[in-house]
Tab-separated table of C-alpha atoms in Angstrom:
chain	number	residue	atom	x	y	z
A	25	MET	CA	-55.985	178.853	54.973
A	26	LEU	CA	-54.874	175.562	53.391
A	27	ASP	CA	-56.225	176.625	50.019
A	28	ALA	CA	-54.504	180.011	50.257
A	29	THR	CA	-51.139	178.400	51.054
A	30	LYS	CA	-51.533	175.881	48.241
A	31	THR	CA	-52.321	178.669	45.765
A	32	LYS	CA	-49.310	180.724	46.860
A	33	VAL	CA	-46.945	177.764	46.522
A	34	ALA	CA	-48.461	176.658	43.198
A	35	ASN	CA	-48.165	180.159	41.725
A	36	ASN	CA	-44.516	180.260	42.856
A	37	GLY	CA	-44.679	183.862	43.976
A	38	ALA	CA	-46.774	185.171	41.084
A	39	PHE	CA	-49.294	187.949	41.696
A	40	GLY	CA	-47.478	189.054	44.865
A	41	ALA	CA	-48.281	185.781	46.606
A	42	ARG	CA	-44.899	184.804	47.953
A	43	ILE	CA	-44.017	181.921	50.231
A	44	ASN	CA	-40.425	181.446	51.291
A	45	LEU	CA	-39.778	177.727	50.684
A	46	LYS	CA	-36.755	177.841	52.987
A	47	GLN	CA	-39.202	178.452	55.823
A	48	MET	CA	-40.863	175.048	55.809
A	49	TRP	CA	-43.209	175.592	58.785
A	50	ILE	CA	-46.226	177.904	58.538
A	51	PRO	CA	-47.944	178.718	61.861
A	52	PRO	CA	-51.714	178.573	62.309
A	53	GLY	CA	-53.680	181.621	61.262
A	54	ASP	CA	-55.771	183.841	63.462
A	55	ASN	CA	-58.549	182.151	65.356
A	56	PRO	CA	-61.548	182.477	63.040
A	57	LEU	CA	-63.976	182.570	65.982
A	58	ALA	CA	-62.316	185.727	67.283
A	59	SER	CA	-62.745	187.519	63.976
A	60	SER	CA	-66.310	186.267	63.371
A	61	ALA	CA	-65.161	184.974	59.987
A	62	VAL	CA	-66.421	181.411	60.454
A	63	HIS	CA	-68.810	180.344	57.735
A	64	GLY	CA	-68.842	176.678	58.669
A	65	PRO	CA	-66.886	174.060	60.596
A	66	ASP	CA	-64.284	173.547	57.860
A	67	MET	CA	-62.964	177.097	58.168
A	68	TYR	CA	-62.451	176.687	61.900
A	69	TYR	CA	-60.662	173.340	61.748
A	70	ARG	CA	-58.446	174.262	58.795
A	71	ASN	CA	-57.166	177.486	60.353
A	72	ILE	CA	-55.996	176.119	63.687
A	73	HIS	CA	-53.282	173.728	62.440
A	74	TRP	CA	-49.643	174.109	61.522
A	75	GLN	CA	-48.654	173.601	57.916
A	76	PHE	CA	-45.428	172.109	56.559
A	77	ILE	CA	-44.206	172.675	53.013
A	78	TRP	CA	-42.336	169.694	51.495
A	79	LYS	CA	-41.001	170.477	48.021
A	80	PRO	CA	-37.560	168.836	48.106
A	81	PHE	CA	-36.574	169.723	44.536
A	82	GLN	CA	-37.182	173.414	45.089
A	83	GLN	CA	-36.041	173.554	48.716
A	84	PHE	CA	-32.917	171.403	48.326
A	85	GLY	CA	-32.195	171.788	44.625
A	86	LYS	CA	-28.444	171.769	45.082
A	87	TYR	CA	-28.637	168.241	46.496
A	88	VAL	CA	-31.272	166.574	44.305
A	89	GLU	CA	-33.177	167.068	41.056
A	90	LEU	CA	-36.303	165.295	39.892
A	91	LYS	CA	-34.525	163.894	36.819
A	92	GLN	CA	-32.141	161.993	39.139
A	93	ILE	CA	-34.961	159.948	40.694
A	94	ALA	CA	-36.169	156.682	39.180
A	95	CYS	CA	-39.779	155.477	39.171
A	96	ILE	CA	-40.679	153.637	42.387
A	97	HIS	CA	-43.133	151.340	40.587
A	98	GLY	CA	-40.484	149.180	38.966
A	99	CYS	CA	-40.322	150.497	35.413
A	100	GLY	CA	-36.884	151.945	36.250
A	101	ALA	CA	-37.363	155.060	34.187
A	102	GLY	CA	-36.159	158.393	35.462
A	103	ASN	CA	-38.787	160.269	33.518
A	104	LEU	CA	-40.882	161.818	36.296
A	105	GLU	CA	-42.921	165.020	36.370
A	106	THR	CA	-44.834	166.899	39.047
A	107	LYS	CA	-48.616	166.829	38.776
A	108	GLY	CA	-49.844	169.350	41.285
A	109	LEU	CA	-49.858	169.803	45.020
A	110	ARG	CA	-51.668	167.726	47.634
A	111	TRP	CA	-52.266	167.989	51.388
A	112	ARG	CA	-51.831	165.084	53.791
A	113	PRO	CA	-52.319	165.198	57.576
A	114	GLN	CA	-49.555	164.132	59.931
A	115	ILE	CA	-49.965	163.562	63.663
A	116	LYS	CA	-47.763	165.557	66.034
A	117	TYR	CA	-48.643	164.965	69.658
A	118	SER	CA	-52.100	166.482	70.235
A	119	ASP	CA	-52.163	168.358	66.926
A	120	ILE	CA	-52.456	167.727	63.221
A	121	VAL	CA	-49.885	169.183	60.852
A	122	TRP	CA	-50.942	169.511	57.216
A	123	VAL	CA	-48.075	168.677	54.840
A	124	LEU	CA	-48.181	170.185	51.367
A	125	HIS	CA	-46.297	167.965	48.916
A	126	ASP	CA	-45.954	167.307	45.186
A	127	ARG	CA	-47.770	164.546	43.373
A	128	ILE	CA	-45.384	162.820	40.953
A	129	GLN	CA	-46.222	160.850	37.793
A	130	CYS	CA	-43.966	158.575	35.777
A	131	LYS	CA	-44.230	159.422	32.086
A	132	CYS	CA	-43.405	155.823	31.103
A	133	CYS	CA	-45.784	153.708	33.199
A	134	GLY	CA	-48.252	156.495	34.061
A	135	LYS	CA	-48.395	155.602	37.773
A	136	TYR	CA	-48.495	158.222	40.511
A	137	THR	CA	-46.710	158.672	43.815
A	138	SER	CA	-46.040	161.537	46.195
A	139	THR	CA	-42.883	163.135	47.491
A	140	ILE	CA	-43.744	161.951	51.013
A	141	ASP	CA	-44.210	158.291	50.058
A	142	PRO	CA	-41.660	156.190	52.026
A	143	CYS	CA	-40.472	154.462	48.817
A	144	PHE	CA	-39.895	157.832	47.183
A	145	LEU	CA	-38.134	159.230	50.264
A	146	ALA	CA	-35.768	156.246	50.179
A	147	LEU	CA	-34.519	157.402	46.763
A	148	LEU	CA	-33.660	160.903	47.984
A	149	PRO	CA	-30.219	161.665	49.397
A	150	THR	CA	-30.158	161.053	53.147
A	151	VAL	CA	-29.367	164.696	53.893
A	152	VAL	CA	-32.589	165.708	52.106
A	153	ALA	CA	-34.872	162.907	53.348
A	154	GLU	CA	-33.910	163.666	56.955
A	155	GLN	CA	-35.368	167.160	56.626
A	156	LEU	CA	-38.909	165.727	56.643
A	157	PRO	CA	-39.747	165.435	60.359
A	158	PHE	CA	-42.448	162.790	59.853
A	159	ILE	CA	-42.518	159.031	59.418
A	160	THR	CA	-44.987	158.670	56.561
A	161	THR	CA	-47.054	155.913	55.013
A	162	ALA	CA	-47.908	155.333	51.366
A	163	ALA	CA	-51.482	156.593	51.641
A	164	GLY	CA	-52.506	157.514	55.172
A	165	PRO	CA	-51.467	159.966	57.829
A	166	GLY	CA	-47.954	159.846	59.232
A	167	ILE	CA	-46.526	160.496	62.666
A	168	ASP	CA	-43.955	162.940	63.952
A	169	ARG	CA	-40.513	161.335	64.144
A	170	SER	CA	-39.918	162.460	67.747
A	171	MET	CA	-43.200	160.824	68.814
A	172	LEU	CA	-42.119	157.512	67.307
A	173	TYR	CA	-38.757	157.688	69.068
A	174	MET	CA	-40.517	158.475	72.341
A	175	LEU	CA	-42.938	155.555	71.913
A	176	ASN	CA	-40.054	153.273	71.077
A	177	SER	CA	-38.236	154.244	74.280
A	178	LEU	CA	-41.312	153.334	76.330
A	179	LYS	CA	-41.549	149.763	75.118
A	180	THR	CA	-40.192	147.142	77.460
A	181	LYS	CA	-37.413	144.809	76.481
């Protein structure tokens, strides 16, 4: 299911494969055990999770464009380009949500980042960055924002 979603988003609606980017959440598919379509453990574990599409330049294009964003690696250039889609898991209570996001490369320094990197999110307008419901890290899994707020309220003063 992850591969099918990635292909639909990458093809941008070509070949009849259409994903509405305004609908950011994609629910889990049918249980593969019920349909006897399991050909290995990967199919089962990939189909039972929510998916979240994070493509801020397509979803919130009236607020931000890629050419407005400077490189986060210090070269200061605003010459960025997308280099494909990637999945990254995020933790949401007892579940994993797979976030599909763009990989970004600076044409000047050649370094890569992602659109869910905290340094990259800091460069987006607040109204756009707040639409991502996860607190992310540079390379690992993130955590749902509401979980972090809940954990913070439990700590003693």
